Each structure stands twice: as C-alpha cells, then as structure tokens.
Tab-separated table of C-alpha atoms in Angstrom:
chain	number	residue	atom	x	y	z
A	25	UNK	CA	204.456	245.003	169.917
A	26	UNK	CA	204.643	248.615	171.084
A	27	UNK	CA	201.439	250.364	172.076
A	28	UNK	CA	201.868	253.014	169.362
A	29	UNK	CA	201.834	250.300	166.688
A	30	UNK	CA	198.608	248.686	167.789
A	31	UNK	CA	195.370	248.880	165.871
A	32	UNK	CA	191.759	248.267	166.838
A	33	UNK	CA	192.075	244.705	165.511
A	34	UNK	CA	194.549	243.851	168.302
A	35	UNK	CA	191.628	244.306	170.707
A	36	UNK	CA	188.536	243.440	168.705
A	37	UNK	CA	190.066	240.338	167.097
A	38	UNK	CA	192.316	239.262	169.956
A	39	UNK	CA	193.054	235.519	169.927
A	40	UNK	CA	193.256	233.219	172.959
A	41	UNK	CA	196.964	232.600	172.311
A	42	UNK	CA	197.725	236.343	172.172
A	43	UNK	CA	195.730	236.897	175.352
A	44	UNK	CA	197.541	234.085	177.190
A	45	UNK	CA	200.928	235.498	176.156
A	46	UNK	CA	199.940	238.926	177.428
A	47	UNK	CA	198.792	237.469	180.758
A	48	UNK	CA	202.099	235.649	181.180
A	49	UNK	CA	203.950	238.918	180.605
A	50	UNK	CA	201.779	240.608	183.241
A	51	UNK	CA	202.424	237.766	185.720
A	52	UNK	CA	206.178	238.234	185.214
A	53	UNK	CA	205.955	241.993	185.662
A	54	UNK	CA	207.363	243.853	188.664
A	55	UNK	CA	206.249	247.163	190.089
A	56	UNK	CA	208.338	249.895	188.417
A	57	UNK	CA	210.955	251.697	190.453
A	58	UNK	CA	209.909	255.173	191.627
A	59	UNK	CA	210.344	257.697	188.849
A	60	UNK	CA	210.378	255.117	186.069
A	61	UNK	CA	207.661	255.030	183.452
A	62	UNK	CA	205.182	252.187	183.519
A	63	UNK	CA	205.072	249.675	180.718
A	64	UNK	CA	202.441	250.256	178.057
A	65	UNK	CA	199.027	248.714	178.737
A	66	UNK	CA	198.498	245.426	176.940
A	67	UNK	CA	195.201	244.813	175.114
A	68	UNK	CA	193.958	242.453	177.841
A	69	UNK	CA	194.506	245.146	180.475
A	70	UNK	CA	192.789	247.769	178.355
A	71	UNK	CA	189.825	245.492	177.641
A	72	UNK	CA	189.332	244.764	181.335
A	73	UNK	CA	189.508	248.484	182.116
A	74	UNK	CA	186.748	248.958	179.562
A	75	UNK	CA	184.668	246.192	181.171
A	76	UNK	CA	185.236	247.836	184.561
A	77	UNK	CA	183.587	251.015	183.252
A	78	UNK	CA	180.266	249.191	183.579
A	79	UNK	CA	180.912	249.036	187.319
A	80	UNK	CA	182.805	252.233	188.134
A	81	UNK	CA	182.433	255.866	187.119
A	82	UNK	CA	186.057	256.994	186.916
A	83	UNK	CA	185.043	260.678	186.956
A	84	UNK	CA	184.161	260.360	190.653
A	85	UNK	CA	187.832	259.984	191.535
A	86	UNK	CA	190.810	262.322	191.280
A	87	UNK	CA	194.458	261.759	192.072
A	88	UNK	CA	193.830	262.391	195.784
A	89	UNK	CA	190.835	260.046	196.000
A	90	UNK	CA	191.906	257.244	193.648
A	91	UNK	CA	192.775	255.059	196.641
A	92	UNK	CA	189.065	254.962	197.462
A	93	UNK	CA	188.012	253.704	194.028
A	94	UNK	CA	185.522	250.842	194.236
A	95	UNK	CA	185.990	247.374	192.847
A	96	UNK	CA	187.179	246.125	190.479
A	97	UNK	CA	189.632	249.036	190.145
A	98	UNK	CA	191.900	248.146	193.120
A	99	UNK	CA	191.935	244.450	192.199
A	100	UNK	CA	192.858	245.214	188.585
A	101	UNK	CA	195.541	247.648	189.762
A	102	UNK	CA	197.148	244.972	191.959
A	103	UNK	CA	196.978	242.407	189.183
A	104	UNK	CA	198.490	244.796	186.625
A	105	UNK	CA	201.074	246.038	189.173
A	106	UNK	CA	199.972	249.605	188.615
A	107	UNK	CA	198.464	252.290	190.884
A	108	UNK	CA	194.729	252.882	190.933
A	109	UNK	CA	195.335	256.185	189.163
A	110	UNK	CA	196.662	254.389	186.088
A	111	UNK	CA	193.601	252.159	185.802
A	112	UNK	CA	191.267	255.139	186.231
A	113	UNK	CA	193.253	257.149	183.671
A	114	UNK	CA	192.975	254.328	181.147
A	115	UNK	CA	189.210	254.258	181.710
A	116	UNK	CA	189.142	258.009	181.027
A	117	UNK	CA	191.161	257.525	177.841
A	118	UNK	CA	188.707	254.903	176.652
A	119	UNK	CA	185.593	257.038	177.052
A	120	UNK	CA	187.230	260.035	175.402
A	121	UNK	CA	187.130	262.282	178.453
A	122	UNK	CA	190.923	262.638	178.338
A	123	UNK	CA	192.855	263.706	175.285
A	124	UNK	CA	195.733	261.266	175.904
A	125	UNK	CA	193.972	258.176	174.604
A	126	UNK	CA	194.980	256.646	171.299
A	127	UNK	CA	192.463	256.805	168.478
A	128	UNK	CA	192.290	253.023	168.219
A	129	UNK	CA	191.323	252.765	171.890
A	130	UNK	CA	188.320	255.066	171.536
A	131	UNK	CA	187.314	253.101	168.428
A	132	UNK	CA	187.467	249.872	170.454
A	133	UNK	CA	185.425	251.429	173.266
A	134	UNK	CA	182.771	252.753	170.881
A	135	UNK	CA	182.443	249.405	169.129
A	136	UNK	CA	182.255	247.253	172.253
A	137	UNK	CA	180.117	249.557	174.392
A	138	UNK	CA	177.632	249.708	171.527
A	139	UNK	CA	177.324	245.909	171.437
A	140	UNK	CA	176.853	244.063	174.706
A	141	UNK	CA	177.254	240.749	172.862
A	142	UNK	CA	180.675	241.647	171.471
A	143	UNK	CA	181.804	243.044	174.811
A	144	UNK	CA	180.708	239.854	176.582
A	145	UNK	CA	182.555	237.657	174.060
A	146	UNK	CA	185.811	239.596	174.406
A	147	UNK	CA	185.501	239.683	178.200
A	148	UNK	CA	185.016	235.903	178.357
A	149	UNK	CA	188.008	235.314	176.082
A	150	UNK	CA	190.254	237.540	178.205
A	151	UNK	CA	189.161	236.016	181.532
A	152	UNK	CA	189.460	232.440	180.288
A	153	UNK	CA	192.914	233.183	178.896
A	154	UNK	CA	193.883	234.474	182.342
A	155	UNK	CA	192.793	231.169	183.879
A	156	UNK	CA	194.850	229.272	181.304
A	157	UNK	CA	197.836	231.403	182.294
A	158	UNK	CA	197.413	230.465	185.970
A	159	UNK	CA	195.597	233.577	187.194
A	160	UNK	CA	192.832	232.415	189.535
A	161	UNK	CA	189.614	234.120	190.562
A	162	UNK	CA	191.174	235.445	193.757
A	163	UNK	CA	193.508	237.581	191.651
A	164	UNK	CA	190.986	238.242	188.884
A	165	UNK	CA	187.353	237.871	189.996
A	166	UNK	CA	184.726	237.405	187.305
A	167	UNK	CA	183.291	240.826	188.076
A	168	UNK	CA	180.748	240.781	185.218
A	169	UNK	CA	179.607	237.228	186.114
A	170	UNK	CA	179.992	235.960	182.549
A	171	UNK	CA	182.808	233.428	182.776
A	172	UNK	CA	180.918	230.215	183.438
A	173	UNK	CA	177.975	230.395	181.064
A	174	UNK	CA	176.852	232.031	177.853
A	175	UNK	CA	174.261	234.269	179.484
A	176	UNK	CA	173.964	237.657	177.805
A	177	UNK	CA	175.520	240.784	179.236
A	178	UNK	CA	172.529	242.975	180.055
A	179	UNK	CA	172.875	246.748	180.181
A	180	UNK	CA	170.409	247.780	182.884
A	181	UNK	CA	167.827	250.525	182.585
A	182	UNK	CA	167.876	250.741	178.796
A	183	UNK	CA	164.090	250.574	178.424
A	184	UNK	CA	163.958	254.198	179.541
A	185	UNK	CA	166.152	255.349	176.676
A	186	UNK	CA	164.975	256.089	173.156
A	187	UNK	CA	167.717	256.334	170.531
A	188	UNK	CA	166.489	259.745	169.399
A	189	UNK	CA	166.527	260.997	172.999
A	190	UNK	CA	170.099	259.826	173.540
A	191	UNK	CA	171.279	261.347	170.270
A	192	UNK	CA	169.474	264.595	171.077
A	193	UNK	CA	171.130	264.870	174.479
A	194	UNK	CA	174.590	264.226	173.042
A	195	UNK	CA	174.117	266.835	170.322
A	196	UNK	CA	172.722	269.369	172.782
A	197	UNK	CA	175.469	268.894	175.387
A	198	UNK	CA	178.318	268.480	172.876
A	199	UNK	CA	177.224	270.614	169.896
A	200	UNK	CA	180.771	270.911	168.534
A	201	UNK	CA	181.080	267.148	167.942
A	202	UNK	CA	180.978	266.378	164.242
A	203	UNK	CA	182.977	263.153	164.238
A	204	UNK	CA	180.813	260.028	163.872
A	205	UNK	CA	183.070	257.834	166.034
A	206	UNK	CA	183.157	260.381	168.851
A	207	UNK	CA	179.378	260.760	168.725
A	208	UNK	CA	178.984	256.968	168.830
A	209	UNK	CA	181.251	256.799	171.876
A	210	UNK	CA	179.362	259.592	173.631
A	211	UNK	CA	176.046	257.846	172.991
A	212	UNK	CA	177.492	254.599	174.351
A	213	UNK	CA	178.733	256.490	177.418
A	214	UNK	CA	175.204	257.787	178.061
A	215	UNK	CA	173.895	254.218	177.991
A	216	UNK	CA	176.634	253.024	180.346
A	217	UNK	CA	175.795	255.897	182.698
A	218	UNK	CA	172.195	254.689	182.670
A	219	UNK	CA	173.394	251.136	183.373
A	220	UNK	CA	175.360	252.292	186.426
A	221	UNK	CA	172.425	254.415	187.609
A	222	UNK	CA	170.050	251.437	187.415
A	223	UNK	CA	172.544	249.154	189.153
A	224	UNK	CA	172.952	251.644	192.011
A	225	UNK	CA	169.179	252.082	192.374
A	226	UNK	CA	168.728	248.300	192.577
A	227	UNK	CA	171.447	248.110	195.226
A	228	UNK	CA	169.980	251.039	197.140
A	229	UNK	CA	166.659	249.220	197.455
A	230	UNK	CA	168.135	245.822	198.203
A	231	UNK	CA	167.005	244.340	194.845
A	232	UNK	CA	163.385	244.480	196.031
A	233	UNK	CA	160.272	246.115	194.588
A	234	UNK	CA	159.598	249.134	196.791
A	235	UNK	CA	155.849	248.810	196.155
A	236	UNK	CA	155.216	245.121	196.866
A	237	UNK	CA	158.489	243.651	198.107
A	238	UNK	CA	159.069	241.234	195.203
A	239	UNK	CA	162.639	239.893	195.108
A	240	UNK	CA	163.678	236.831	193.116
A	241	UNK	CA	166.974	234.996	193.602
A	242	UNK	CA	167.943	232.026	191.410
A	243	UNK	CA	171.154	230.056	191.981
A	244	UNK	CA	172.360	232.656	194.483
A	245	UNK	CA	172.025	235.480	191.941
A	246	UNK	CA	169.344	238.065	191.393
A	247	UNK	CA	167.057	236.921	188.575
A	248	UNK	CA	167.411	239.201	185.578
A	249	UNK	CA	164.535	241.393	184.342
A	250	UNK	CA	162.300	240.627	187.323
A	251	UNK	CA	162.888	244.146	188.635
A	252	UNK	CA	163.171	247.511	186.910
A	253	UNK	CA	165.178	250.460	188.177
A	254	UNK	CA	163.946	253.646	186.567
A	255	UNK	CA	163.781	257.371	187.153
A	256	UNK	CA	161.057	259.073	189.166
A	257	UNK	CA	161.440	262.157	186.995
A	258	UNK	CA	161.789	260.560	183.542
A	259	UNK	CA	165.210	260.469	181.908
A	260	UNK	CA	164.191	262.642	178.968
A	261	UNK	CA	163.002	265.358	181.358
A	262	UNK	CA	166.190	265.357	183.465
A	263	UNK	CA	169.314	267.451	183.302
A	264	UNK	CA	172.712	265.738	183.354
A	265	UNK	CA	172.901	265.704	187.171
A	266	UNK	CA	169.375	264.363	187.672
A	267	UNK	CA	169.950	261.497	185.218
A	268	UNK	CA	172.671	260.045	187.450
A	269	UNK	CA	171.176	260.925	190.850
A	270	UNK	CA	170.372	257.643	192.611
A	271	UNK	CA	167.697	259.369	194.715
A	272	UNK	CA	165.814	260.004	191.471
A	273	UNK	CA	165.215	256.277	191.088
A	274	UNK	CA	162.844	253.583	192.318
A	275	UNK	CA	163.106	249.798	192.035
A	276	UNK	CA	159.893	248.058	191.053
A	277	UNK	CA	158.551	244.858	189.552
A	278	UNK	CA	157.411	245.390	185.924
A	279	UNK	CA	153.724	245.703	186.888
A	280	UNK	CA	154.263	248.405	189.483
A	281	UNK	CA	156.898	250.126	187.349
A	282	UNK	CA	154.371	250.602	184.528
A	283	UNK	CA	151.687	251.686	186.993
A	284	UNK	CA	154.041	254.312	188.404
A	285	UNK	CA	155.188	255.515	184.974
A	286	UNK	CA	151.603	255.906	183.745
A	287	UNK	CA	150.302	257.604	186.883
A	288	UNK	CA	148.131	254.807	188.257
A	289	UNK	CA	150.115	254.988	191.483
A	290	UNK	CA	152.376	257.616	192.996
A	291	UNK	CA	154.214	258.393	196.239
A	292	UNK	CA	154.016	261.505	198.379
A	293	UNK	CA	156.829	263.168	200.280
A	294	UNK	CA	156.053	261.006	203.309
A	295	UNK	CA	156.680	257.925	201.157
A	296	UNK	CA	153.000	256.904	201.323
A	297	UNK	CA	151.775	255.058	198.206
A	298	UNK	CA	148.662	256.520	196.566
A	299	UNK	CA	146.446	254.599	194.132
A	300	UNK	CA	144.135	256.292	191.637
A	301	UNK	CA	140.470	255.810	192.643
A	302	UNK	CA	139.689	254.066	189.346
A	303	UNK	CA	142.388	251.488	190.047
A	304	UNK	CA	141.133	250.987	193.600
A	305	UNK	CA	137.669	250.315	192.165
A	306	UNK	CA	139.102	247.795	189.694
A	307	UNK	CA	141.010	246.021	192.467
A	308	UNK	CA	137.835	245.785	194.552
A	309	UNK	CA	135.906	243.996	191.796
A	310	UNK	CA	138.582	242.130	189.818
A	311	UNK	CA	140.614	239.398	191.542
A	312	UNK	CA	143.488	239.751	189.076
A	313	UNK	CA	143.679	243.504	189.623
A	314	UNK	CA	143.495	242.935	193.390
A	315	UNK	CA	146.409	240.487	193.172
A	316	UNK	CA	148.575	243.329	191.852
A	317	UNK	CA	147.101	246.450	193.425
A	318	UNK	CA	145.210	245.366	196.537
A	319	UNK	CA	146.731	245.940	199.953
A	320	UNK	CA	148.572	243.644	200.260
A	321	UNK	CA	150.551	243.036	198.096
A	322	UNK	CA	150.734	246.785	197.495
A	323	UNK	CA	152.216	248.344	200.617
A	324	UNK	CA	150.963	251.414	202.452
A	325	UNK	CA	154.387	253.045	202.251
A	326	UNK	CA	157.509	252.447	200.170
A	327	UNK	CA	159.334	249.322	201.335
A	328	UNK	CA	162.815	250.751	201.781
A	329	UNK	CA	165.609	248.888	203.588
A	330	UNK	CA	167.081	250.704	206.598
A	331	UNK	CA	170.245	251.704	204.751
A	332	UNK	CA	168.462	253.071	201.655
A	333	UNK	CA	168.572	256.701	200.643
A	334	UNK	CA	164.931	257.845	200.410
A	335	UNK	CA	163.847	259.520	197.165
A	336	UNK	CA	164.232	263.272	197.238
A	337	UNK	CA	160.992	265.163	197.846
A	338	UNK	CA	161.410	267.249	194.695
A	339	UNK	CA	161.351	264.219	192.403
A	340	UNK	CA	158.237	262.838	194.092
A	341	UNK	CA	156.524	266.228	193.893
A	342	UNK	CA	157.352	266.304	190.188
A	343	UNK	CA	155.730	262.895	189.665
A	344	UNK	CA	152.658	263.832	191.718
A	345	UNK	CA	152.040	267.048	189.783
A	346	UNK	CA	153.086	266.033	186.267
A	347	UNK	CA	152.147	262.341	186.055
A	348	UNK	CA	149.641	261.369	188.744
A	349	UNK	CA	147.435	264.451	188.704
A	350	UNK	CA	147.459	264.722	184.909
A	351	UNK	CA	146.613	261.059	184.177
C-alpha cells in the first residue's frame, strides 16, 4: 500500500500480521543509492518514531547536527536503513512542526500521545512483531521498557500540569489555531515536553532525592513514582524556555517535593537547605515530623552528584521570594 493511500486506521488498528509483514520488508531493504528517493515510511517505522519522541526532542537537531542525535534515533535509523535526518524529520512531521506531514499522521500522533495506554499497546504490538520477524533486541532495543510486562507507560511530571493551564498556554502561544485536532496535538506536545523535562531532571540528579538522598531500585530499574521531578519556578509561571530548562528542576521524594512546593523548605543560592522555623519546631517535638524533616535525613545542602548541573540562582531566588517568604 502506498503511503498516500494510508489512513489513521493503518496505524491505530494495525494487526500483528500486518506489522510482521512490514518488518520483513524492512529487513529485506537496502540503503538507497545516492540521489535516489527513500521508500515511504511504513506504519511500524512511523509508530516507533512517535514512541521515540518521548525520549528525544527532534527540534534540538538540524541537518548539520543530526549525527549527534541521542538514542534511540541512531539505532532506529540503522534498522530502517535511513539517515538520522529522515527519522528526525518524521518526528517533526508527527508533531506538526513541519508542514510536510500527512494529515493522518498528525491524527495518529494526537490520538496516541493523548493516551499513554493506547500508545503502550501499539508500541508492544510493534516490538513483539519485530521479534517474530527475527529482529532481536540488539537491533531494536525495548527503549520504552514495555515489552516484557503489562506495566503502564507513565508520562513523567504530569502532576504539575492542569488541563486549563496547558490549554491556556497553547491558545496564548498559538492564537491562530482553530482546528481541534491541531490543538489536541499541541496540548499533547506540551505534555511530552514536560515528560522529557522530568526525565532529564531525574537523570541530572542521579534518580535521587536532592533533599534526603532517597533512591529506590527494584529489579534493576528505578521504582516508579518514588521520586518527583518538578520545576523550581512553577510551570504555570514559566515562559516557554523556562519550562524546558533542566536547571529549573529538582528531584525529590513526594514528602520533600510537597514541602518545597508549599514553602516549608527552600534552597538558597549556595544550595543550603532552609527549613521554616515552625517546621523545625514540629520536628523537634514530633518523631514522625523529625523522621522527614530532622537532620538527618534532611541534608544541610542539596545532595547533587558531581556531574549534575546546579540549579540556576535566579530560579532559587524566585522560590525564596515568592514561595518561602510568602508562606
């Protein structure tokens, strides 16, 4: 079937047999001769490019820097026998940032990025079909870690986002958008941007609470929802650059995340942790409060790994003046 004849159903209702046939055609593919056009992306390729958008922000790379794109872009490019630029361009088509994408592709992206359950189900089907077609995990790693169980696909950092806030930002930054599908895709893109921000903040801090050092690993994987990666300057107060700036984020266990958000604790420019006097009094007289806010476990200074980027002073000053001092 030619790409121009496809509909959203070829992606959203893809069957295992269709996926296996597409993988066999990819396995038989050769790199095109210089100057020749590439073959049209199959649905399984397009769906994996969409899944990769949870890991990689394609807008960070241009034609001269595409060779530096992070995983899984280079692995997918080798598997598809395409250059990195083609994979990144397909990702741009899917999120609507390029005008070359087919309408059915943006519909697929909007539908799947708005439903982590549907995206996980399609991803599992595509990866398992690849295994059936003889493509092993060296050639196609399970980069969303969903292949071997039915665990949910969790979009990180979503607790910071209110639906009205997301819609308001989209309408403010793209006031000319009147199409419901395009607006849905833009809102999904905001949530995926927040997911990548939270993932990068967690990585930056070594998946460890910067206030008490909590880090939980189960079966060689970081336990989900034991840590929160959120903004120092809250998302709703940020401009578009600040929302994605990894130095505007801290990793914390849920208890210390709430304490930071509500101004019970803060951090100065020297990365020293400050506790409100009322909370210090509670910790001195209440064993349960001491277990969370005594020293230890609460550190004197942020517990940052040597490689971590420290939070920018401006974000910490904002929290000190707007949250801590006003609480």
